[in-house]
XYZ file of C-alpha atoms in Angstrom:
565
model
C 13.632 -30.124 -24.212
C 11.877 -31.434 -21.171
C 9.078 -28.981 -19.803
C 10.283 -27.038 -16.801
C 8.559 -27.531 -13.465
C 6.084 -25.057 -12.175
C 7.091 -22.431 -9.826
C 5.139 -19.866 -8.061
C 6.554 -17.324 -5.809
C 4.071 -14.814 -4.369
C 5.490 -13.266 -1.275
C 3.596 -12.838 2.006
C 2.915 -8.953 2.282
C -0.939 -8.884 2.278
C -1.180 -5.328 0.895
C -4.630 -4.286 0.355
C -7.312 -6.932 0.579
C -10.146 -7.287 -1.573
C -12.462 -8.649 1.016
C -15.853 -6.837 1.925
C -15.872 -5.069 -1.595
C -19.469 -4.573 -2.550
C -20.403 -5.535 -5.953
C -22.887 -3.982 -8.248
C -22.775 -1.083 -10.737
C -19.627 0.874 -10.458
C -20.092 3.530 -7.672
C -23.909 3.012 -7.707
C -24.456 0.234 -5.288
C -26.972 -1.371 -7.596
C -27.625 -5.003 -8.151
C -26.965 -7.791 -5.527
C -24.875 -6.931 -2.820
C -22.226 -9.602 -2.136
C -18.715 -9.826 -0.841
C -16.416 -10.161 -3.924
C -15.037 -13.679 -4.056
C -11.386 -13.946 -4.486
C -9.722 -16.551 -6.629
C -9.072 -19.948 -4.860
C -5.711 -19.756 -3.311
C -5.578 -22.540 -0.854
C -2.333 -22.804 1.186
C -0.003 -25.662 0.420
C -0.020 -28.468 3.121
C 3.549 -27.636 3.964
C 2.486 -24.001 4.456
C -0.316 -24.950 6.817
C 1.891 -27.212 8.777
C 4.392 -24.652 9.321
C 2.026 -21.931 10.398
C 0.458 -24.513 12.926
C 3.868 -25.358 14.215
C 5.186 -21.781 14.356
C 1.988 -19.976 15.647
C 0.424 -22.581 17.793
C -2.517 -22.092 15.648
C -5.544 -24.277 15.119
C -7.396 -23.479 11.921
C -10.959 -22.554 12.443
C -13.736 -20.960 10.388
C -14.066 -17.220 11.039
C -15.942 -16.104 7.887
C -17.288 -12.537 7.540
C -20.942 -11.788 8.107
C -23.120 -11.569 4.847
C -23.619 -8.200 3.523
C -27.279 -7.946 4.500
C -26.180 -8.385 8.315
C -23.774 -5.315 8.310
C -25.121 -2.656 10.578
C -25.491 0.591 8.891
C -27.086 3.707 10.486
C -29.480 5.882 8.526
C -27.843 8.910 6.654
C -27.607 12.028 8.911
C -27.479 14.405 5.806
C -29.750 17.250 6.247
C -32.537 17.505 3.523
C -31.575 21.113 2.628
C -27.827 19.981 2.239
C -28.745 17.234 0.064
C -30.994 19.464 -2.171
C -28.080 21.884 -2.558
C -25.726 19.076 -3.652
C -28.380 17.898 -6.144
C -28.369 21.472 -7.525
C -24.741 21.468 -7.892
C -23.842 17.838 -9.024
C -27.215 16.340 -10.471
C -29.396 13.861 -8.832
C -27.497 10.955 -10.102
C -24.285 11.928 -8.595
C -25.586 12.272 -4.936
C -26.324 8.910 -3.452
C -27.466 7.782 0.037
C -28.510 4.282 -0.668
C -27.044 1.461 1.357
C -24.850 -0.160 -1.274
C -23.122 3.199 -2.242
C -22.460 3.985 1.425
C -21.078 0.571 2.254
C -18.789 0.465 -0.606
C -17.110 3.637 0.681
C -17.015 2.343 4.340
C -13.295 2.644 5.577
C -10.260 1.212 3.889
C -8.318 -2.125 3.913
C -6.309 -2.198 6.973
C -6.790 -5.352 9.280
C -8.645 -3.283 11.721
C -10.996 -1.945 8.868
C -11.670 -5.642 7.615
C -12.208 -7.078 11.197
C -15.022 -4.380 11.674
C -16.783 -5.151 8.204
C -16.292 -8.881 8.743
C -17.938 -8.444 12.250
C -21.017 -6.371 10.551
C -19.765 -2.966 11.848
C -19.922 -0.154 9.093
C -20.035 2.667 11.724
C -17.436 4.476 9.548
C -19.576 4.681 6.488
C -20.289 7.947 4.984
C -23.737 9.526 5.239
C -23.638 10.111 1.545
C -21.576 9.599 -1.526
C -21.003 12.527 -4.171
C -19.309 12.322 -7.481
C -18.099 15.798 -8.670
C -16.835 15.805 -12.455
C -14.457 18.642 -12.563
C -12.272 20.905 -10.351
C -14.820 23.735 -10.533
C -17.525 21.366 -9.207
C -15.166 20.105 -6.552
C -14.208 23.519 -5.287
C -17.967 24.452 -5.046
C -18.754 21.264 -3.203
C -15.961 21.975 -0.671
C -17.237 25.583 -0.134
C -20.781 24.466 0.235
C -19.743 21.756 2.885
C -17.508 24.258 4.629
C -20.468 26.481 5.143
C -22.895 23.893 5.995
C -20.450 21.949 8.340
C -20.353 18.851 6.512
C -17.135 16.426 6.492
C -15.672 15.431 3.260
C -13.498 12.484 2.652
C -11.892 11.892 -0.738
C -12.334 8.308 -2.168
C -10.192 6.779 -4.872
C -9.780 3.046 -4.818
C -10.397 2.591 -1.228
C -7.159 0.856 -0.461
C -5.753 2.782 2.457
C -4.117 0.525 5.073
C -3.780 3.279 7.894
C -7.270 4.404 8.376
C -7.235 6.937 6.043
C -11.037 6.732 5.069
C -12.507 6.698 8.485
C -13.685 10.423 8.380
C -13.647 10.512 12.312
C -14.837 13.987 13.320
C -14.628 15.199 16.875
C -17.770 17.270 16.441
C -19.527 14.072 14.947
C -20.882 16.144 11.771
C -22.437 14.538 8.904
C -19.882 13.181 6.383
C -19.697 12.810 2.461
C -17.419 10.398 0.468
C -16.127 12.278 -2.441
C -15.858 9.569 -4.968
C -13.429 10.781 -7.805
C -14.302 8.067 -10.493
C -15.700 10.540 -12.733
C -12.401 12.414 -13.099
C -10.599 9.317 -14.423
C -9.153 10.228 -17.817
C -5.858 11.389 -19.389
C -6.559 14.990 -20.535
C -3.189 15.733 -21.938
C -0.175 13.874 -23.362
C 3.125 15.820 -23.982
C 5.300 12.983 -25.568
C 8.151 15.458 -26.132
C 8.216 16.686 -22.560
C 7.395 13.180 -21.009
C 4.448 14.671 -19.123
C 0.923 13.495 -18.946
C -2.124 15.214 -17.250
C -4.444 12.583 -15.469
C -7.559 12.747 -13.449
C -7.239 11.747 -9.771
C -9.758 8.741 -10.140
C -7.665 7.014 -12.841
C -6.535 3.343 -11.742
C -2.967 1.985 -12.429
C -4.083 -0.469 -15.101
C -6.107 2.046 -16.955
C -3.445 4.674 -16.947
C -0.852 2.108 -18.339
C -3.329 1.164 -21.033
C -3.850 4.764 -22.059
C -0.081 5.418 -22.134
C 0.835 2.257 -24.183
C -0.245 3.582 -27.750
C 2.305 6.511 -27.103
C 5.186 4.175 -26.073
C 5.148 5.406 -22.618
C 4.806 4.055 -19.139
C 4.380 5.353 -15.547
C 6.007 2.544 -13.956
C 4.544 3.065 -10.528
C 3.365 -0.540 -9.564
C 2.314 -0.691 -5.683
C 0.556 -3.867 -4.562
C -2.784 -2.171 -4.746
C -1.962 -1.152 -8.179
C -5.172 -2.969 -9.582
C -7.432 -0.722 -7.428
C -5.586 2.246 -6.189
C -5.811 5.570 -7.944
C -3.571 8.379 -9.078
C -5.292 10.706 -6.709
C -4.559 8.413 -3.817
C -0.786 7.646 -4.905
C -0.354 11.725 -4.574
C -2.181 12.066 -1.429
C -0.244 9.334 0.471
C 3.093 9.812 -1.179
C 3.025 6.155 -2.313
C 5.996 3.769 -3.395
C 5.754 1.077 -5.991
C 7.489 -2.145 -6.542
C 9.931 -0.610 -8.974
C 10.421 2.584 -6.831
C 14.000 1.829 -6.490
C 14.482 2.590 -10.113
C 11.633 4.650 -11.155
C 11.469 6.706 -7.946
C 8.484 7.061 -5.459
C 5.096 8.547 -6.744
C 6.326 11.967 -5.233
C 9.391 11.941 -7.585
C 6.920 11.293 -10.479
C 4.708 14.286 -9.909
C 5.460 17.471 -11.781
C 2.496 19.263 -10.752
C -1.118 19.031 -9.427
C -4.462 20.809 -8.754
C -5.751 20.949 -5.344
C -9.282 22.204 -4.678
C -9.857 23.505 -1.147
C -12.654 25.202 0.766
C -10.665 28.488 0.553
C -10.080 28.065 -3.180
C -8.011 26.266 -5.972
C -4.058 25.929 -5.990
C -2.129 25.129 -9.106
C 0.982 23.694 -7.790
C 4.217 22.757 -9.573
C 6.005 24.276 -12.607
C 7.854 21.592 -14.738
C 10.867 21.280 -15.501
C 12.022 23.251 -12.362
C 11.649 26.417 -10.647
C 13.435 28.211 -7.963
C 10.668 30.803 -7.001
C 10.470 30.078 -3.425
C 9.617 26.844 -1.292
C 8.052 24.189 -3.286
C 4.321 24.271 -2.446
C 3.795 21.128 -4.289
C 5.171 19.234 -1.269
C 2.208 20.584 0.819
C -0.200 18.643 -1.303
C 1.729 15.575 -1.674
C 0.944 13.536 1.402
C -1.616 15.618 2.581
C -4.125 12.836 2.754
C -7.326 14.904 1.928
C -6.721 16.972 5.115
C -6.123 20.208 3.092
C -8.445 19.633 0.112
C -9.156 17.424 -2.753
C -6.594 16.817 -5.535
C -8.563 17.151 -8.914
C -5.512 16.819 -11.303
C -2.177 15.317 -11.481
C 0.792 16.100 -14.072
C 3.020 13.122 -14.178
C 6.444 12.588 -15.529
C 6.531 9.508 -17.737
C 9.103 7.511 -19.547
C 9.436 5.015 -22.446
C 8.302 1.671 -22.257
C 11.339 -0.583 -21.348
C 12.407 -2.595 -24.421
C 14.289 -5.401 -22.333
C 13.341 -6.711 -18.741
C 15.410 -9.183 -16.571
C 14.119 -10.457 -13.309
C 15.900 -13.136 -11.537
C 16.576 -14.589 -7.961
C 19.557 -14.632 -5.826
C 20.387 -15.971 -2.356
C 22.448 -14.784 0.638
C 23.540 -16.797 3.482
C 22.556 -14.342 6.125
C 20.444 -11.130 6.528
C 23.553 -9.139 7.124
C 25.168 -10.291 4.259
C 22.319 -9.303 2.077
C 22.059 -5.935 3.538
C 25.840 -5.329 3.112
C 25.517 -6.423 -0.590
C 22.505 -3.965 -1.135
C 24.225 -1.038 0.597
C 27.352 -1.534 -1.419
C 25.058 -1.583 -4.706
C 23.496 1.618 -3.416
C 26.719 3.348 -2.728
C 28.076 2.896 -6.292
C 24.441 3.593 -7.958
C 23.979 0.004 -9.140
C 20.776 -0.905 -7.359
C 18.487 -2.570 -9.867
C 14.832 -1.142 -10.470
C 13.300 -3.878 -8.223
C 15.111 -5.080 -5.167
C 13.347 -7.292 -2.705
C 15.376 -8.883 -0.015
C 13.593 -11.215 2.352
C 14.860 -11.957 5.719
C 15.166 -15.722 6.981
C 11.806 -16.122 8.141
C 9.924 -14.639 5.284
C 12.349 -16.507 2.896
C 11.352 -19.796 4.552
C 7.433 -18.888 4.472
C 7.743 -17.817 0.671
C 9.488 -21.178 -0.248
C 6.909 -23.254 1.744
C 4.016 -21.247 0.233
C 5.561 -21.607 -3.167
C 3.641 -23.895 -5.430
C 4.667 -26.753 -8.034
C 7.347 -29.127 -8.544
C 9.777 -26.163 -9.230
C 9.378 -24.859 -5.654
C 10.290 -28.127 -4.305
C 13.556 -28.399 -6.456
C 14.515 -24.770 -5.549
C 14.157 -25.711 -1.675
C 16.154 -28.667 -2.217
C 18.859 -26.883 -4.266
C 19.204 -24.290 -1.482
C 19.481 -26.890 1.230
C 22.161 -28.680 -0.746
C 24.200 -25.473 -1.080
C 23.798 -24.918 2.763
C 21.303 -21.716 2.028
C 18.327 -23.426 3.435
C 18.060 -20.723 6.112
C 19.376 -17.992 3.920
C 17.561 -14.883 2.333
C 16.045 -14.842 -0.999
C 16.646 -11.727 -3.240
C 14.498 -10.860 -6.284
C 16.030 -8.406 -8.557
C 14.607 -6.768 -11.738
C 16.183 -4.506 -14.356
C 14.262 -2.739 -17.098
C 15.041 -0.294 -19.947
C 17.123 -0.319 -22.981
C 18.748 -3.835 -23.731
C 22.465 -2.438 -23.698
C 21.818 -0.578 -20.478
C 20.026 -3.551 -18.766
C 22.906 -5.802 -19.618
C 25.490 -3.280 -18.385
C 23.705 -2.531 -15.211
C 23.117 -6.075 -14.451
C 26.787 -7.117 -15.173
C 28.096 -4.439 -12.819
C 25.642 -5.408 -10.188
C 26.488 -9.124 -10.474
C 29.970 -8.623 -9.640
C 29.265 -6.606 -6.331
C 26.673 -9.525 -5.331
C 29.236 -12.191 -5.817
C 31.664 -10.357 -3.656
C 29.238 -10.486 -0.951
C 28.626 -14.212 -1.138
C 25.305 -14.122 -3.225
C 24.383 -17.102 -5.212
C 22.175 -16.781 -8.335
C 19.150 -19.223 -8.064
C 17.805 -18.463 -11.533
C 15.554 -16.328 -13.636
C 12.400 -18.473 -13.030
C 12.342 -17.323 -9.453
C 12.274 -13.690 -10.563
C 9.863 -14.234 -13.374
C 7.503 -16.048 -11.093
C 7.713 -13.243 -8.689
C 6.821 -10.798 -11.336
C 4.013 -12.679 -12.666
C 2.309 -13.337 -9.255
C 3.288 -9.944 -7.603
C -0.331 -9.119 -7.032
C -1.498 -12.421 -5.730
C -0.640 -11.974 -2.128
C -3.559 -9.768 -0.981
C -6.022 -12.777 -1.861
C -3.906 -14.926 0.526
C -4.858 -12.495 3.396
C -8.381 -13.213 2.966
C -8.044 -16.861 3.270
C -5.854 -16.615 6.438
C -8.354 -14.371 8.135
C -11.167 -16.658 7.234
C -9.104 -19.434 9.135
C -8.579 -17.324 12.416
C -5.434 -15.639 11.821
C -4.263 -12.023 12.565
C -2.559 -10.793 9.216
C -1.230 -7.141 9.071
C 1.616 -5.270 7.882
C 3.591 -2.252 8.755
C 6.522 -0.639 7.025
C 9.346 1.910 7.924
C 12.500 3.097 6.561
C 15.998 3.739 8.011
C 19.500 4.432 7.081
C 21.738 1.489 6.322
C 23.438 1.920 9.739
C 20.301 1.832 11.483
C 18.185 -0.791 9.571
C 19.632 -3.883 11.308
C 18.617 -2.339 14.795
C 15.133 -1.273 13.480
C 14.776 -4.882 12.036
C 15.650 -6.494 15.211
C 13.347 -3.946 17.307
C 10.520 -4.545 15.619
C 10.663 -8.225 15.555
C 11.243 -8.090 19.316
C 8.346 -5.804 19.840
C 5.958 -7.717 17.896
C 6.880 -11.166 19.245
C 6.682 -9.907 22.990
C 3.192 -8.216 22.541
C 1.801 -10.897 20.589
C 3.317 -13.876 22.102
C 1.724 -16.201 24.934
C 2.541 -19.757 26.180
C 2.519 -22.054 23.366
C 1.862 -19.195 20.889
C 4.357 -17.127 19.096
C 3.663 -14.889 16.123
C 5.371 -14.986 12.664
C 7.198 -11.899 11.917
C 8.565 -11.649 8.461
C 10.566 -8.759 6.805
C 11.901 -7.616 3.420
C 13.617 -4.758 2.152
C 11.758 -3.530 -0.988
C 13.099 0.120 -1.910
C 16.668 1.250 -1.809
C 18.369 4.641 -1.505
C 21.935 5.779 -1.464
C 21.385 6.561 2.205
C 19.337 3.633 3.376
C 16.138 1.438 2.544
C 12.525 0.780 3.635
C 11.739 -2.173 5.736
C 8.340 -3.991 5.299
C 7.133 -6.153 7.971
C 4.385 -8.928 7.778
C 2.893 -10.513 10.885
C 0.688 -13.410 11.420
C -0.522 -14.544 14.606
C -3.457 -16.625 16.268
C -6.329 -14.234 16.557
C -7.715 -13.475 19.781
C -11.290 -13.967 19.039
C -12.592 -12.128 22.101
C -10.515 -9.008 21.771
C -9.179 -9.048 18.207
C -9.099 -5.274 17.662
C -7.332 -4.531 20.992
C -4.801 -7.273 20.247
C -3.373 -5.577 16.941
C -3.777 -2.232 18.511
C -1.389 -3.013 21.417
C 1.043 -4.727 19.096
C 1.065 -1.845 16.578
C 1.874 0.585 19.484
C 4.651 -1.576 20.836
C 6.205 -1.864 17.289
C 5.800 1.739 16.297
C 7.223 2.880 19.509
C 10.223 0.423 18.935
C 10.990 1.387 15.325
C 11.125 5.192 16.106
C 13.309 4.520 19.110
C 15.526 2.698 16.971
C 15.868 5.275 14.193
C 13.101 4.259 11.762
C 10.479 6.580 10.181
C 7.023 6.683 11.051
C 5.812 5.496 7.649
C 7.715 4.875 4.262
C 4.789 4.741 2.028
C 1.487 3.835 3.684
C 0.992 7.401 4.983
C -0.055 8.717 8.271
C -3.808 8.266 8.133
C -5.640 7.829 11.648
C -3.348 4.888 12.731
C -0.049 6.970 12.808
C -1.283 10.482 13.758
C -0.499 10.111 17.573
C 3.208 9.568 16.560
C 3.506 12.491 14.027
C 5.056 14.926 16.357
C 7.959 12.479 16.930
C 8.686 12.641 13.298
C 8.174 16.302 12.560
C 8.468 18.035 15.866
C 5.812 20.235 17.729
C 6.642 23.198 15.370
C 6.304 21.229 12.371
C 2.743 20.105 13.563
C 1.979 23.740 14.131
C 3.018 24.704 10.509
C 0.907 22.062 9.122
C -2.095 23.180 11.419
C -1.653 26.574 10.307
C -1.710 25.608 6.540
C -4.967 23.670 7.330
C -6.548 26.627 8.980
C -6.002 28.855 5.978
C -6.943 26.385 3.386
C -9.932 24.600 5.587
C -10.815 27.031 8.259
C -14.069 24.856 9.372
C -12.107 21.842 9.525
C -14.098 19.665 7.151
C -11.496 17.971 5.156
C -10.923 14.517 6.244
C -10.433 15.628 10.002
C -9.554 12.076 11.238
C -6.139 11.806 9.641
C -2.831 13.223 9.678
C -2.908 15.787 12.398
C -2.618 14.703 16.150
C -5.632 15.635 18.234
């Protein structure tokens, strides 16, 4: 049998870039300080030509400064506070060296990366501390509240909404509370499908620990290689299989929250009707109420069968109608990723190998060259996978979908974490590359899609230059779906920060006016908090402020996120 041509479908959503990660011993900042180099992922010539034509972009070198040139102010941590921290945690777990501080400087948003690439580490903490237990964390928070020191939890450092900035209106010294010492599985209850996990545990390590028990969590965000369980909980994360598995908040059965006022044990599986569910206060709290120190998770058996495949719709409207019908009848697969025509075209141009050329030719021959690519994935017991797929395929064909093969789906699955590296290459060549996301009901989703595209094109466009705005649906619900938007534009080298801030403001105003949510899974952070009142109302903001005042009366817990000024 002849060898099948290679096909590499990666997708364009940049997710959480690895650029500006300081290497050295884990958490210690030891050894040489260099930017972690990403795998070589050059853009195919067709993709470069497409970007130049679409954007009016001239590739130019815009590399980051050397790590040694990044500006870092001296630590402002008072000596007496440092001594108290050492008494509490031990000398090796209180760090003020340059490498440790740089490594926890901000997250992975476009704005974060721009600042660090330009040599600005003004958001770096004054010190890094590594508590090893709930008791140590609670004592740490009480000490910081007493001494007026800001604390910002740090897991994988993958926030893309300014969640780690530690901005404080009173400009108090700040600590990064690194949770990597609390990164183990402390209990596995196979019969109850529950595991208890430390907040610093990363996705790959958790899956490796569950595998001997035949279990999986199945939560796979694009930041999976680096993000942590505590970060998932603090941001109400969603993963690539969340249509089937559920968002992370659906997977949390309980957690422990250390606050300056004490420790909260939240959640009582399997279910309780003892008043309002206070677990929801901690999920999505982004470190503003305290530090999550333990998470109890619902897990499931590892799937015995998986099937990923690609489909194509002639139009975006056809694709949305097909997914809506699947959702209405509870037939959505575990993974659903529908790209609009612009993202489909970009994906196919960026796809590598002879297989990609054959796929492009096949779609053109069937009159689907400007259509929408759909990636679907089913996982579970073999009979259920077959039955669910068979039922879904019938609905898809009724809405005009054409199957383009398992190799498309399998290629996407194998390369699902590759896209973040592409972001660094594009930034190195003078491009603005950023994402935003929202969710809307099925009836509002088309208007939200159009409104965001229009706002971004108007705010970033100029004579001879137009941004490329690409979107996909990545999480489906009975009532609606999420919309993930990637934008590429020729970067304004004079005012790059203001260029994106203006565009983000226009896009956020537009999506909210059209019926979208402020965020679907990236959280509020610093970037979205000016709009929080539009989502939850002034009374809702007052309720959150009252909770924060009770748990964190001195306002030391991550004051720069969530709550508007």
